N, C-alpha and C. Protein backbone atom coordinates (compact mmCIF):
# COMPACT_ATOMS: atom_id res chain seq x y z
N MET A 1 -23.03 -135.45 -235.42
CA MET A 1 -23.55 -136.77 -235.14
C MET A 1 -23.60 -137.54 -236.46
N ASN A 2 -23.05 -138.75 -236.42
CA ASN A 2 -23.02 -139.51 -237.67
C ASN A 2 -24.38 -140.16 -237.94
N PRO A 3 -24.65 -140.57 -239.18
CA PRO A 3 -25.96 -141.09 -239.57
C PRO A 3 -26.38 -142.35 -238.81
N VAL A 4 -25.46 -143.23 -238.47
CA VAL A 4 -25.81 -144.45 -237.74
C VAL A 4 -26.31 -144.10 -236.34
N ARG A 5 -25.60 -143.21 -235.69
CA ARG A 5 -25.97 -142.80 -234.35
C ARG A 5 -27.33 -142.08 -234.37
N ARG A 6 -27.58 -141.25 -235.35
CA ARG A 6 -28.84 -140.53 -235.49
C ARG A 6 -30.00 -141.52 -235.70
N ARG A 7 -29.77 -142.54 -236.50
CA ARG A 7 -30.79 -143.55 -236.76
C ARG A 7 -31.11 -144.34 -235.48
N ARG A 8 -30.09 -144.69 -234.72
CA ARG A 8 -30.30 -145.40 -233.45
C ARG A 8 -31.07 -144.53 -232.46
N LEU A 9 -30.71 -143.27 -232.38
CA LEU A 9 -31.39 -142.35 -231.49
C LEU A 9 -32.87 -142.20 -231.89
N ALA A 10 -33.13 -142.11 -233.17
CA ALA A 10 -34.52 -142.01 -233.66
C ALA A 10 -35.29 -143.29 -233.34
N THR A 11 -34.66 -144.44 -233.49
CA THR A 11 -35.31 -145.72 -233.18
C THR A 11 -35.64 -145.81 -231.70
N VAL A 12 -34.70 -145.45 -230.85
CA VAL A 12 -34.92 -145.47 -229.40
C VAL A 12 -36.05 -144.50 -229.04
N GLY A 13 -36.06 -143.33 -229.65
CA GLY A 13 -37.12 -142.35 -229.39
C GLY A 13 -38.49 -142.89 -229.79
N LEU A 14 -38.58 -143.53 -230.95
CA LEU A 14 -39.85 -144.09 -231.40
C LEU A 14 -40.32 -145.22 -230.48
N VAL A 15 -39.39 -146.05 -230.03
CA VAL A 15 -39.74 -147.14 -229.12
C VAL A 15 -40.25 -146.56 -227.79
N LEU A 16 -39.61 -145.52 -227.27
CA LEU A 16 -40.06 -144.90 -226.03
C LEU A 16 -41.44 -144.27 -226.19
N ILE A 17 -41.68 -143.60 -227.30
CA ILE A 17 -42.98 -143.00 -227.56
C ILE A 17 -44.05 -144.09 -227.65
N ALA A 18 -43.75 -145.18 -228.35
CA ALA A 18 -44.71 -146.28 -228.47
C ALA A 18 -45.00 -146.90 -227.09
N ALA A 19 -44.00 -147.03 -226.25
CA ALA A 19 -44.20 -147.60 -224.91
C ALA A 19 -45.08 -146.69 -224.06
N VAL A 20 -44.86 -145.38 -224.14
CA VAL A 20 -45.67 -144.43 -223.38
C VAL A 20 -47.12 -144.47 -223.87
N VAL A 21 -47.32 -144.51 -225.17
CA VAL A 21 -48.68 -144.56 -225.72
C VAL A 21 -49.36 -145.87 -225.30
N ALA A 22 -48.65 -146.99 -225.36
CA ALA A 22 -49.22 -148.27 -224.97
C ALA A 22 -49.60 -148.27 -223.48
N ALA A 23 -48.73 -147.74 -222.63
CA ALA A 23 -49.02 -147.67 -221.20
C ALA A 23 -50.23 -146.78 -220.93
N ALA A 24 -50.33 -145.67 -221.63
CA ALA A 24 -51.47 -144.77 -221.45
C ALA A 24 -52.77 -145.46 -221.88
N LEU A 25 -52.74 -146.19 -222.98
CA LEU A 25 -53.93 -146.90 -223.44
C LEU A 25 -54.36 -148.00 -222.47
N VAL A 26 -53.41 -148.72 -221.92
CA VAL A 26 -53.72 -149.76 -220.94
C VAL A 26 -54.32 -149.14 -219.68
N ALA A 27 -53.72 -148.06 -219.20
CA ALA A 27 -54.25 -147.38 -218.01
C ALA A 27 -55.66 -146.86 -218.26
N TRP A 28 -55.91 -146.28 -219.40
CA TRP A 28 -57.24 -145.77 -219.74
C TRP A 28 -58.26 -146.91 -219.80
N ALA A 29 -57.88 -148.03 -220.43
CA ALA A 29 -58.79 -149.17 -220.53
C ALA A 29 -59.13 -149.72 -219.14
N LEU A 30 -58.16 -149.79 -218.26
CA LEU A 30 -58.41 -150.30 -216.91
C LEU A 30 -59.34 -149.38 -216.14
N THR A 31 -59.16 -148.09 -216.25
CA THR A 31 -60.05 -147.18 -215.52
C THR A 31 -61.46 -147.20 -216.08
N GLN A 32 -61.62 -147.48 -217.36
CA GLN A 32 -62.95 -147.55 -217.96
C GLN A 32 -63.72 -148.79 -217.51
N ASN A 33 -63.01 -149.85 -217.11
CA ASN A 33 -63.64 -151.09 -216.73
C ASN A 33 -63.81 -151.27 -215.22
N LEU A 34 -63.38 -150.29 -214.44
CA LEU A 34 -63.54 -150.39 -212.99
C LEU A 34 -65.00 -150.20 -212.61
N THR A 35 -65.48 -151.03 -211.72
CA THR A 35 -66.82 -150.84 -211.17
C THR A 35 -66.68 -150.83 -209.65
N TYR A 36 -67.02 -149.73 -209.04
CA TYR A 36 -66.88 -149.56 -207.60
C TYR A 36 -68.10 -150.09 -206.87
N LEU A 37 -67.91 -150.52 -205.63
CA LEU A 37 -69.00 -151.02 -204.80
C LEU A 37 -69.56 -149.88 -203.97
N HIS A 38 -70.88 -149.73 -204.01
CA HIS A 38 -71.56 -148.70 -203.22
C HIS A 38 -72.74 -149.32 -202.49
N THR A 39 -73.09 -148.73 -201.36
CA THR A 39 -74.27 -149.16 -200.60
C THR A 39 -75.45 -148.27 -200.99
N PRO A 40 -76.67 -148.68 -200.65
CA PRO A 40 -77.82 -147.83 -200.94
C PRO A 40 -77.69 -146.42 -200.35
N SER A 41 -77.15 -146.30 -199.16
CA SER A 41 -76.98 -144.96 -198.55
C SER A 41 -76.07 -144.08 -199.40
N GLU A 42 -74.98 -144.64 -199.90
CA GLU A 42 -74.06 -143.87 -200.73
C GLU A 42 -74.72 -143.46 -202.04
N VAL A 43 -75.51 -144.36 -202.62
CA VAL A 43 -76.19 -144.04 -203.88
C VAL A 43 -77.18 -142.90 -203.65
N LEU A 44 -77.96 -142.98 -202.59
CA LEU A 44 -78.96 -141.96 -202.31
C LEU A 44 -78.33 -140.63 -201.92
N ARG A 45 -77.12 -140.65 -201.34
CA ARG A 45 -76.39 -139.42 -201.03
C ARG A 45 -75.79 -138.79 -202.27
N GLY A 46 -75.71 -139.56 -203.36
CA GLY A 46 -75.11 -139.05 -204.59
C GLY A 46 -73.65 -139.38 -204.74
N ASP A 47 -73.12 -140.28 -203.92
CA ASP A 47 -71.70 -140.66 -203.99
C ASP A 47 -71.41 -141.64 -205.11
N ALA A 48 -72.43 -142.29 -205.66
CA ALA A 48 -72.24 -143.29 -206.71
C ALA A 48 -72.35 -142.62 -208.08
N PRO A 49 -71.63 -143.14 -209.06
CA PRO A 49 -71.68 -142.56 -210.41
C PRO A 49 -72.94 -143.01 -211.15
N VAL A 50 -74.03 -142.27 -211.01
CA VAL A 50 -75.31 -142.69 -211.57
C VAL A 50 -75.30 -142.75 -213.09
N GLU A 51 -74.34 -142.12 -213.73
CA GLU A 51 -74.29 -142.14 -215.19
C GLU A 51 -73.49 -143.32 -215.76
N SER A 52 -72.88 -144.12 -214.89
CA SER A 52 -72.11 -145.27 -215.37
C SER A 52 -72.37 -146.49 -214.49
N ARG A 53 -71.80 -147.62 -214.87
CA ARG A 53 -71.98 -148.87 -214.14
C ARG A 53 -71.24 -148.83 -212.81
N PHE A 54 -71.84 -149.50 -211.82
CA PHE A 54 -71.17 -149.70 -210.54
C PHE A 54 -71.79 -150.92 -209.87
N ARG A 55 -71.23 -151.33 -208.75
CA ARG A 55 -71.76 -152.48 -208.01
C ARG A 55 -72.52 -151.97 -206.79
N LEU A 56 -73.65 -152.59 -206.53
CA LEU A 56 -74.48 -152.26 -205.37
C LEU A 56 -74.40 -153.43 -204.40
N GLY A 57 -74.03 -153.16 -203.17
CA GLY A 57 -73.93 -154.22 -202.18
C GLY A 57 -74.84 -153.98 -201.00
N GLY A 58 -75.36 -155.05 -200.44
CA GLY A 58 -76.22 -154.94 -199.28
C GLY A 58 -76.95 -156.24 -199.03
N VAL A 59 -78.07 -156.13 -198.32
CA VAL A 59 -78.88 -157.28 -197.93
C VAL A 59 -80.25 -157.14 -198.58
N VAL A 60 -80.80 -158.24 -199.08
CA VAL A 60 -82.13 -158.23 -199.69
C VAL A 60 -83.15 -158.05 -198.56
N CYS A 61 -84.00 -157.03 -198.70
CA CYS A 61 -85.03 -156.74 -197.69
C CYS A 61 -86.02 -157.89 -197.59
N GLU A 62 -86.40 -158.21 -196.35
CA GLU A 62 -87.37 -159.27 -196.10
C GLU A 62 -88.71 -158.94 -196.78
N GLY A 63 -89.26 -159.89 -197.51
CA GLY A 63 -90.56 -159.72 -198.14
C GLY A 63 -90.60 -158.81 -199.34
N SER A 64 -89.44 -158.43 -199.86
CA SER A 64 -89.42 -157.48 -200.98
C SER A 64 -89.31 -158.13 -202.34
N ILE A 65 -89.08 -159.42 -202.40
CA ILE A 65 -88.87 -160.10 -203.68
C ILE A 65 -90.22 -160.30 -204.37
N VAL A 66 -90.34 -159.74 -205.59
CA VAL A 66 -91.56 -159.88 -206.38
C VAL A 66 -91.16 -160.39 -207.76
N ARG A 67 -91.62 -161.59 -208.09
CA ARG A 67 -91.31 -162.19 -209.39
C ARG A 67 -92.49 -161.98 -210.33
N GLU A 68 -92.18 -161.66 -211.59
CA GLU A 68 -93.23 -161.51 -212.59
C GLU A 68 -93.52 -162.89 -213.17
N PRO A 69 -94.76 -163.38 -213.02
CA PRO A 69 -95.09 -164.74 -213.47
C PRO A 69 -94.80 -164.95 -214.96
N GLY A 70 -94.22 -166.10 -215.28
CA GLY A 70 -93.95 -166.46 -216.67
C GLY A 70 -92.73 -165.80 -217.27
N THR A 71 -91.97 -165.04 -216.47
CA THR A 71 -90.76 -164.38 -216.98
C THR A 71 -89.63 -164.60 -215.99
N LEU A 72 -88.47 -164.09 -216.34
CA LEU A 72 -87.32 -164.12 -215.44
C LEU A 72 -87.13 -162.78 -214.74
N LYS A 73 -88.14 -161.90 -214.82
CA LYS A 73 -88.04 -160.58 -214.20
C LYS A 73 -88.34 -160.67 -212.71
N VAL A 74 -87.52 -159.99 -211.93
CA VAL A 74 -87.71 -159.96 -210.48
C VAL A 74 -87.37 -158.55 -209.98
N ASP A 75 -88.18 -158.07 -209.05
CA ASP A 75 -87.94 -156.80 -208.38
C ASP A 75 -87.71 -157.11 -206.90
N PHE A 76 -86.79 -156.37 -206.28
CA PHE A 76 -86.54 -156.52 -204.85
C PHE A 76 -85.88 -155.26 -204.34
N ARG A 77 -85.72 -155.16 -203.04
CA ARG A 77 -85.05 -154.01 -202.44
C ARG A 77 -83.79 -154.49 -201.73
N VAL A 78 -82.75 -153.65 -201.80
CA VAL A 78 -81.48 -153.93 -201.13
C VAL A 78 -81.26 -152.85 -200.09
N THR A 79 -80.83 -153.26 -198.90
CA THR A 79 -80.60 -152.31 -197.81
C THR A 79 -79.20 -152.46 -197.25
N ASP A 80 -78.73 -151.38 -196.63
CA ASP A 80 -77.49 -151.44 -195.85
C ASP A 80 -77.84 -151.25 -194.38
N ARG A 81 -79.10 -151.48 -194.04
CA ARG A 81 -79.69 -151.35 -192.71
C ARG A 81 -79.93 -149.88 -192.33
N ALA A 82 -79.63 -148.95 -193.25
CA ALA A 82 -79.94 -147.54 -193.00
C ALA A 82 -80.90 -147.03 -194.07
N GLU A 83 -80.65 -147.37 -195.32
CA GLU A 83 -81.48 -146.96 -196.45
C GLU A 83 -81.72 -148.17 -197.34
N PHE A 84 -82.67 -148.04 -198.27
CA PHE A 84 -82.89 -149.13 -199.22
C PHE A 84 -82.98 -148.56 -200.62
N LEU A 85 -82.78 -149.43 -201.59
CA LEU A 85 -82.84 -149.05 -202.99
C LEU A 85 -83.57 -150.14 -203.76
N PRO A 86 -84.57 -149.78 -204.59
CA PRO A 86 -85.25 -150.79 -205.40
C PRO A 86 -84.32 -151.29 -206.52
N VAL A 87 -84.42 -152.57 -206.80
CA VAL A 87 -83.58 -153.20 -207.83
C VAL A 87 -84.47 -153.99 -208.77
N LYS A 88 -84.17 -153.90 -210.06
CA LYS A 88 -84.85 -154.71 -211.08
C LYS A 88 -83.78 -155.59 -211.74
N PHE A 89 -84.14 -156.85 -211.96
CA PHE A 89 -83.21 -157.79 -212.58
C PHE A 89 -84.01 -158.72 -213.49
N GLU A 90 -83.44 -159.02 -214.63
CA GLU A 90 -84.04 -160.01 -215.52
C GLU A 90 -82.98 -161.04 -215.86
N GLY A 91 -83.21 -162.26 -215.40
CA GLY A 91 -82.25 -163.33 -215.63
C GLY A 91 -82.39 -164.38 -214.55
N ILE A 92 -81.45 -165.29 -214.56
CA ILE A 92 -81.46 -166.38 -213.59
C ILE A 92 -80.70 -165.95 -212.35
N LEU A 93 -81.37 -165.98 -211.22
CA LEU A 93 -80.75 -165.60 -209.95
C LEU A 93 -79.98 -166.78 -209.37
N PRO A 94 -78.96 -166.50 -208.56
CA PRO A 94 -78.24 -167.59 -207.90
C PRO A 94 -79.17 -168.38 -206.99
N ASP A 95 -78.87 -169.65 -206.78
CA ASP A 95 -79.69 -170.50 -205.93
C ASP A 95 -79.80 -169.97 -204.50
N LEU A 96 -78.76 -169.31 -204.02
CA LEU A 96 -78.73 -168.82 -202.65
C LEU A 96 -79.38 -167.46 -202.48
N PHE A 97 -79.95 -166.90 -203.53
CA PHE A 97 -80.62 -165.60 -203.46
C PHE A 97 -81.94 -165.76 -202.71
N SER A 98 -82.12 -165.01 -201.62
CA SER A 98 -83.38 -165.03 -200.87
C SER A 98 -83.44 -163.83 -199.94
N ASP A 99 -84.58 -163.66 -199.27
CA ASP A 99 -84.75 -162.59 -198.30
C ASP A 99 -83.68 -162.65 -197.23
N GLY A 100 -83.16 -161.49 -196.85
CA GLY A 100 -82.21 -161.41 -195.75
C GLY A 100 -80.80 -161.84 -196.08
N GLU A 101 -80.52 -162.17 -197.33
CA GLU A 101 -79.17 -162.62 -197.71
C GLU A 101 -78.40 -161.47 -198.35
N SER A 102 -77.08 -161.47 -198.16
CA SER A 102 -76.26 -160.41 -198.73
C SER A 102 -75.99 -160.70 -200.20
N ILE A 103 -75.96 -159.63 -200.99
CA ILE A 103 -75.72 -159.75 -202.42
C ILE A 103 -74.81 -158.62 -202.90
N ILE A 104 -74.27 -158.82 -204.08
CA ILE A 104 -73.62 -157.75 -204.84
C ILE A 104 -74.22 -157.81 -206.23
N ALA A 105 -74.76 -156.68 -206.68
CA ALA A 105 -75.36 -156.60 -208.01
C ALA A 105 -74.59 -155.58 -208.84
N SER A 106 -74.31 -155.91 -210.08
CA SER A 106 -73.64 -154.98 -211.00
C SER A 106 -74.68 -154.42 -211.95
N GLY A 107 -74.60 -153.11 -212.19
CA GLY A 107 -75.55 -152.50 -213.11
C GLY A 107 -75.46 -150.99 -213.09
N ARG A 108 -76.60 -150.33 -213.30
CA ARG A 108 -76.64 -148.87 -213.40
C ARG A 108 -77.96 -148.36 -212.83
N MET A 109 -78.00 -147.07 -212.56
CA MET A 109 -79.22 -146.43 -212.05
C MET A 109 -80.07 -145.96 -213.22
N ASP A 110 -81.41 -146.04 -213.03
CA ASP A 110 -82.35 -145.53 -214.02
C ASP A 110 -83.60 -145.05 -213.27
N ASN A 111 -83.77 -143.74 -213.19
CA ASN A 111 -84.93 -143.13 -212.54
C ASN A 111 -85.14 -143.63 -211.11
N GLY A 112 -84.09 -143.65 -210.32
CA GLY A 112 -84.21 -144.04 -208.92
C GLY A 112 -84.23 -145.52 -208.65
N THR A 113 -84.11 -146.34 -209.70
CA THR A 113 -84.10 -147.79 -209.55
C THR A 113 -82.78 -148.33 -210.10
N PHE A 114 -82.21 -149.29 -209.38
CA PHE A 114 -80.98 -149.92 -209.84
C PHE A 114 -81.35 -151.04 -210.81
N ILE A 115 -80.86 -150.96 -212.04
CA ILE A 115 -81.11 -151.99 -213.05
C ILE A 115 -79.89 -152.90 -213.06
N ALA A 116 -80.06 -154.11 -212.53
CA ALA A 116 -78.95 -155.05 -212.38
C ALA A 116 -78.76 -155.89 -213.63
N ASP A 117 -77.51 -156.05 -214.03
CA ASP A 117 -77.15 -156.94 -215.13
C ASP A 117 -76.71 -158.29 -214.60
N ASP A 118 -76.22 -158.29 -213.36
CA ASP A 118 -75.68 -159.51 -212.76
C ASP A 118 -75.90 -159.44 -211.25
N VAL A 119 -76.26 -160.55 -210.64
CA VAL A 119 -76.47 -160.60 -209.19
C VAL A 119 -75.67 -161.78 -208.64
N LEU A 120 -74.87 -161.50 -207.62
CA LEU A 120 -74.09 -162.52 -206.93
C LEU A 120 -74.61 -162.63 -205.50
N ALA A 121 -74.79 -163.85 -205.02
CA ALA A 121 -75.26 -164.07 -203.65
C ALA A 121 -74.14 -164.69 -202.82
N LYS A 122 -74.30 -164.60 -201.51
CA LYS A 122 -73.30 -165.19 -200.62
C LYS A 122 -73.24 -166.70 -200.81
N HIS A 123 -72.13 -167.31 -200.41
CA HIS A 123 -71.99 -168.75 -200.66
C HIS A 123 -72.24 -169.64 -199.45
N ASP A 124 -72.32 -169.10 -198.24
CA ASP A 124 -72.71 -169.90 -197.08
C ASP A 124 -73.28 -168.99 -196.00
N GLU A 125 -73.75 -169.58 -194.92
CA GLU A 125 -74.48 -168.79 -193.94
C GLU A 125 -73.63 -167.82 -193.14
N THR A 126 -72.31 -167.96 -193.16
CA THR A 126 -71.47 -167.05 -192.39
C THR A 126 -70.75 -166.04 -193.26
N TYR A 127 -70.89 -166.13 -194.55
CA TYR A 127 -70.14 -165.26 -195.45
C TYR A 127 -70.92 -164.00 -195.81
N MET A 128 -70.24 -162.88 -195.75
CA MET A 128 -70.75 -161.64 -196.32
C MET A 128 -69.54 -161.01 -196.99
N PRO A 129 -69.66 -160.57 -198.25
CA PRO A 129 -68.51 -159.97 -198.91
C PRO A 129 -67.88 -158.90 -198.02
N ALA A 130 -66.56 -158.90 -197.93
CA ALA A 130 -65.85 -157.99 -197.03
C ALA A 130 -66.21 -156.54 -197.30
N GLU A 131 -66.30 -156.18 -198.58
CA GLU A 131 -66.64 -154.79 -198.93
C GLU A 131 -68.04 -154.44 -198.43
N VAL A 132 -68.99 -155.36 -198.57
CA VAL A 132 -70.36 -155.11 -198.12
C VAL A 132 -70.39 -154.99 -196.60
N ALA A 133 -69.72 -155.90 -195.90
CA ALA A 133 -69.71 -155.88 -194.44
C ALA A 133 -69.11 -154.57 -193.93
N GLU A 134 -68.03 -154.13 -194.54
CA GLU A 134 -67.37 -152.89 -194.12
C GLU A 134 -68.27 -151.68 -194.35
N LYS A 135 -68.89 -151.62 -195.53
CA LYS A 135 -69.76 -150.47 -195.84
C LYS A 135 -71.00 -150.48 -194.96
N MET A 136 -71.55 -151.67 -194.68
CA MET A 136 -72.73 -151.74 -193.83
C MET A 136 -72.39 -151.36 -192.39
N ALA A 137 -71.18 -151.69 -191.94
CA ALA A 137 -70.77 -151.32 -190.59
C ALA A 137 -70.66 -149.81 -190.46
N GLN A 138 -70.32 -149.13 -191.55
CA GLN A 138 -70.21 -147.68 -191.52
C GLN A 138 -71.57 -146.99 -191.54
N ALA A 139 -72.59 -147.67 -192.06
CA ALA A 139 -73.93 -147.08 -192.13
C ALA A 139 -74.52 -147.03 -190.72
N ILE A 140 -75.22 -145.96 -190.42
CA ILE A 140 -75.84 -145.81 -189.11
C ILE A 140 -77.31 -146.18 -189.24
N ALA A 141 -77.67 -147.34 -188.70
CA ALA A 141 -79.05 -147.82 -188.80
C ALA A 141 -79.90 -147.22 -187.69
N ARG A 142 -81.13 -146.93 -188.03
CA ARG A 142 -82.09 -146.46 -187.02
C ARG A 142 -82.53 -147.69 -186.22
N PRO A 143 -82.61 -147.59 -184.90
CA PRO A 143 -82.91 -148.77 -184.08
C PRO A 143 -84.30 -149.36 -184.34
N ASP A 144 -85.26 -148.53 -184.76
CA ASP A 144 -86.62 -149.03 -184.98
C ASP A 144 -86.90 -149.35 -186.45
N ASP A 145 -85.90 -149.34 -187.27
CA ASP A 145 -86.10 -149.53 -188.71
C ASP A 145 -85.00 -150.41 -189.26
N ASP A 146 -85.36 -151.35 -190.13
CA ASP A 146 -84.36 -152.21 -190.75
C ASP A 146 -83.82 -151.62 -192.03
N GLY A 147 -84.25 -150.41 -192.39
CA GLY A 147 -83.76 -149.76 -193.58
C GLY A 147 -84.46 -150.18 -194.85
N CYS A 148 -85.53 -150.97 -194.73
CA CYS A 148 -86.20 -151.50 -195.92
C CYS A 148 -87.47 -150.73 -196.28
N GLY A 149 -87.78 -149.69 -195.60
CA GLY A 149 -88.92 -148.87 -195.96
C GLY A 149 -90.27 -149.49 -195.67
N GLY A 150 -90.36 -150.32 -194.69
CA GLY A 150 -91.64 -150.87 -194.27
C GLY A 150 -92.22 -151.91 -195.19
N ASN A 151 -91.39 -152.72 -195.81
CA ASN A 151 -91.81 -153.83 -196.68
C ASN A 151 -93.20 -153.59 -197.16
């Protein structure tokens, strides 16, 4: 093999190696930033990654919103009509956030409580995020219980 051909082959090999490394780094970065949507039932069953961030979807339990006076701290419960999970959030809530409305909160678990970094509320009276509606339809609600633990 002559020197020119060897140099071209080495260059092509280096370019291929660099492309594989770049693709692997992009794939790794994307998987690190994924946040999956889970319902309270899935979290309580242990299906959610409690050691990392994820999204919690469901409906705000009636009468569960408790605001700390003079702060932006709020506690509430989210249900999928089968189970509920307490949520803590500090920040400005969306205008449409209220009892009985569907939400998606991003955050992590801490000692049985979901610590939300961000809360998104539905945008009109007929909208429920498709992922939340699908997961809630899969949950089996008890007929005498709204899943909120007796407000």
